[in-house]
């Protein structure tokens, strides 16, 4: 077990230039960030949908009917 930890520590120090406590902190902060994203996913999805509607609003029923009639007018 100690050998695996040493190898992981050496790999992290080489690649990311982090110490073991820094790597543990990075993993914990990533886990907290993912947990917060999962917790607030419904509100984030709602905000995204509202932004999409702001940029590209949906057509009303009358507008959709008019477009359908216009498209079928010329075969």
mmCIF file with all atom_site columns, C-alpha atoms in Angstrom:
data_model
loop_
_atom_site.group_PDB
_atom_site.id
_atom_site.type_symbol
_atom_site.label_atom_id
_atom_site.label_alt_id
_atom_site.label_comp_id
_atom_site.label_asym_id
_atom_site.label_entity_id
_atom_site.label_seq_id
_atom_site.pdbx_PDB_ins_code
_atom_site.Cartn_x
_atom_site.Cartn_y
_atom_site.Cartn_z
_atom_site.occupancy
_atom_site.B_iso_or_equiv
_atom_site.pdbx_formal_charge
_atom_site.auth_seq_id
_atom_site.auth_comp_id
_atom_site.auth_asym_id
_atom_site.auth_atom_id
_atom_site.pdbx_PDB_model_num
ATOM 1  C CA . UNK A 1 1  ? 0.000   0.000  0.000   1.00 0.00 ? 1  UNK A CA 1
ATOM 2  C CA . UNK A 1 2  ? 2.802   2.377  0.866   1.00 0.00 ? 2  UNK A CA 1
ATOM 3  C CA . UNK A 1 3  ? 4.422   1.704  -2.502  1.00 0.00 ? 3  UNK A CA 1
ATOM 4  C CA . UNK A 1 4  ? 1.240   2.627  -4.380  1.00 0.00 ? 4  UNK A CA 1
ATOM 5  C CA . UNK A 1 5  ? 0.888   5.827  -2.378  1.00 0.00 ? 5  UNK A CA 1
ATOM 6  C CA . UNK A 1 6  ? 4.513   6.703  -3.091  1.00 0.00 ? 6  UNK A CA 1
ATOM 7  C CA . UNK A 1 7  ? 4.036   6.086  -6.825  1.00 0.00 ? 7  UNK A CA 1
ATOM 8  C CA . UNK A 1 8  ? 0.869   8.188  -6.917  1.00 0.00 ? 8  UNK A CA 1
ATOM 9  C CA . UNK A 1 9  ? 2.590   10.918 -4.937  1.00 0.00 ? 9  UNK A CA 1
ATOM 10 C CA . UNK A 1 10 ? 5.575   10.902 -7.285  1.00 0.00 ? 10 UNK A CA 1
ATOM 11 C CA . UNK A 1 11 ? 3.319   10.983 -10.356 1.00 0.00 ? 11 UNK A CA 1
ATOM 12 C CA . UNK A 1 12 ? 1.288   13.883 -8.982  1.00 0.00 ? 12 UNK A CA 1
ATOM 13 C CA . UNK A 1 13 ? 4.390   15.791 -7.975  1.00 0.00 ? 13 UNK A CA 1
ATOM 14 C CA . UNK A 1 14 ? 5.881   15.285 -11.429 1.00 0.00 ? 14 UNK A CA 1
ATOM 15 C CA . UNK A 1 15 ? 2.759   16.061 -13.480 1.00 0.00 ? 15 UNK A CA 1
ATOM 16 C CA . UNK A 1 16 ? 1.021   18.716 -11.403 1.00 0.00 ? 16 UNK A CA 1
ATOM 17 C CA . UNK A 1 17 ? 3.891   19.827 -9.181  1.00 0.00 ? 17 UNK A CA 1
ATOM 18 C CA . UNK A 1 18 ? 1.628   19.359 -6.136  1.00 0.00 ? 18 UNK A CA 1
ATOM 19 C CA . UNK A 1 19 ? 2.306   17.928 -2.738  1.00 0.00 ? 19 UNK A CA 1
ATOM 20 C CA . UNK A 1 20 ? 0.167   15.112 -1.361  1.00 0.00 ? 20 UNK A CA 1
ATOM 21 C CA . UNK A 1 21 ? -1.914  17.452 0.854   1.00 0.00 ? 21 UNK A CA 1
ATOM 22 C CA . UNK A 1 22 ? -2.411  19.713 -2.150  1.00 0.00 ? 22 UNK A CA 1
ATOM 23 C CA . UNK A 1 23 ? -3.580  16.764 -4.234  1.00 0.00 ? 23 UNK A CA 1
ATOM 24 C CA . UNK A 1 24 ? -5.958  15.637 -1.493  1.00 0.00 ? 24 UNK A CA 1
ATOM 25 C CA . UNK A 1 25 ? -7.311  19.174 -1.258  1.00 0.00 ? 25 UNK A CA 1
ATOM 26 C CA . UNK A 1 26 ? -7.796  19.246 -5.043  1.00 0.00 ? 26 UNK A CA 1
ATOM 27 C CA . UNK A 1 27 ? -9.732  15.969 -4.947  1.00 0.00 ? 27 UNK A CA 1
ATOM 28 C CA . UNK A 1 28 ? -11.882 17.132 -2.027  1.00 0.00 ? 28 UNK A CA 1
ATOM 29 C CA . UNK A 1 29 ? -12.647 20.466 -3.657  1.00 0.00 ? 29 UNK A CA 1
ATOM 30 C CA . UNK A 1 30 ? -13.559 18.689 -6.898  1.00 0.00 ? 30 UNK A CA 1
ATOM 31 C CA . UNK A 1 31 ? -15.891 16.398 -4.954  1.00 0.00 ? 31 UNK A CA 1
ATOM 32 C CA . UNK A 1 32 ? -17.517 19.371 -3.224  1.00 0.00 ? 32 UNK A CA 1
ATOM 33 C CA . UNK A 1 33 ? -17.912 21.132 -6.572  1.00 0.00 ? 33 UNK A CA 1
ATOM 34 C CA . UNK A 1 34 ? -19.552 18.069 -8.127  1.00 0.00 ? 34 UNK A CA 1
ATOM 35 C CA . UNK A 1 35 ? -21.845 17.712 -5.114  1.00 0.00 ? 35 UNK A CA 1
ATOM 36 C CA . UNK A 1 36 ? -22.917 21.346 -5.425  1.00 0.00 ? 36 UNK A CA 1
ATOM 37 C CA . UNK A 1 37 ? -23.578 20.911 -9.138  1.00 0.00 ? 37 UNK A CA 1
ATOM 38 C CA . UNK A 1 38 ? -25.747 17.885 -8.414  1.00 0.00 ? 38 UNK A CA 1
ATOM 39 C CA . UNK A 1 39 ? -27.538 19.731 -5.629  1.00 0.00 ? 39 UNK A CA 1
ATOM 40 C CA . UNK A 1 40 ? -28.307 22.779 -7.761  1.00 0.00 ? 40 UNK A CA 1
ATOM 41 C CA . UNK A 1 41 ? -28.826 20.921 -11.053 1.00 0.00 ? 41 UNK A CA 1
ATOM 42 C CA . UNK A 1 42 ? -32.579 21.671 -11.272 1.00 0.00 ? 42 UNK A CA 1
ATOM 43 C CA . UNK A 1 43 ? -32.098 25.418 -10.896 1.00 0.00 ? 43 UNK A CA 1
ATOM 44 C CA . UNK A 1 44 ? -29.156 25.420 -13.309 1.00 0.00 ? 44 UNK A CA 1
ATOM 45 C CA . UNK A 1 45 ? -31.201 23.539 -15.920 1.00 0.00 ? 45 UNK A CA 1
ATOM 46 C CA . UNK A 1 46 ? -34.043 26.010 -15.425 1.00 0.00 ? 46 UNK A CA 1
ATOM 47 C CA . UNK A 1 47 ? -31.708 28.959 -15.904 1.00 0.00 ? 47 UNK A CA 1
ATOM 48 C CA . UNK A 1 48 ? -30.300 27.372 -19.050 1.00 0.00 ? 48 UNK A CA 1
ATOM 49 C CA . UNK A 1 49 ? -33.786 26.823 -20.482 1.00 0.00 ? 49 UNK A CA 1
ATOM 50 C CA . UNK A 1 50 ? -34.750 30.405 -19.657 1.00 0.00 ? 50 UNK A CA 1
ATOM 51 C CA . UNK A 1 51 ? -31.638 31.671 -21.443 1.00 0.00 ? 51 UNK A CA 1
ATOM 52 C CA . UNK A 1 52 ? -32.447 29.540 -24.501 1.00 0.00 ? 52 UNK A CA 1
ATOM 53 C CA . UNK A 1 53 ? -35.987 30.944 -24.571 1.00 0.00 ? 53 UNK A CA 1
ATOM 54 C CA . UNK A 1 54 ? -34.552 34.438 -24.261 1.00 0.00 ? 54 UNK A CA 1
ATOM 55 C CA . UNK A 1 55 ? -32.300 33.905 -27.270 1.00 0.00 ? 55 UNK A CA 1
ATOM 56 C CA . UNK A 1 56 ? -34.702 31.815 -29.366 1.00 0.00 ? 56 UNK A CA 1
ATOM 57 C CA . UNK A 1 57 ? -38.330 32.271 -28.282 1.00 0.00 ? 57 UNK A CA 1
ATOM 58 C CA . UNK A 1 58 ? -40.960 29.684 -29.171 1.00 0.00 ? 58 UNK A CA 1
ATOM 59 C CA . UNK A 1 59 ? -43.612 30.484 -31.755 1.00 0.00 ? 59 UNK A CA 1
ATOM 60 C CA . UNK A 1 60 ? -47.193 30.915 -30.590 1.00 0.00 ? 60 UNK A CA 1
ATOM 61 C CA . UNK A 1 61 ? -49.804 28.396 -31.649 1.00 0.00 ? 61 UNK A CA 1
ATOM 62 C CA . UNK A 1 62 ? -51.153 30.795 -34.262 1.00 0.00 ? 62 UNK A CA 1
ATOM 63 C CA . UNK A 1 63 ? -47.687 31.410 -35.713 1.00 0.00 ? 63 UNK A CA 1
ATOM 64 C CA . UNK A 1 64 ? -47.009 27.679 -35.933 1.00 0.00 ? 64 UNK A CA 1
ATOM 65 C CA . UNK A 1 65 ? -50.368 27.100 -37.640 1.00 0.00 ? 65 UNK A CA 1
ATOM 66 C CA . UNK A 1 66 ? -49.691 29.918 -40.115 1.00 0.00 ? 66 UNK A CA 1
ATOM 67 C CA . UNK A 1 67 ? -46.257 28.499 -40.926 1.00 0.00 ? 67 UNK A CA 1
ATOM 68 C CA . UNK A 1 68 ? -47.736 25.038 -41.447 1.00 0.00 ? 68 UNK A CA 1
ATOM 69 C CA . UNK A 1 69 ? -50.424 26.412 -43.764 1.00 0.00 ? 69 UNK A CA 1
ATOM 70 C CA . UNK A 1 70 ? -47.852 28.473 -45.662 1.00 0.00 ? 70 UNK A CA 1
ATOM 71 C CA . UNK A 1 71 ? -45.615 25.422 -46.100 1.00 0.00 ? 71 UNK A CA 1
ATOM 72 C CA . UNK A 1 72 ? -48.467 23.274 -47.453 1.00 0.00 ? 72 UNK A CA 1
ATOM 73 C CA . UNK A 1 73 ? -49.747 25.993 -49.790 1.00 0.00 ? 73 UNK A CA 1
ATOM 74 C CA . UNK A 1 74 ? -47.221 25.181 -52.536 1.00 0.00 ? 74 UNK A CA 1
ATOM 75 C CA . UNK A 1 75 ? -46.621 21.457 -53.009 1.00 0.00 ? 75 UNK A CA 1
#
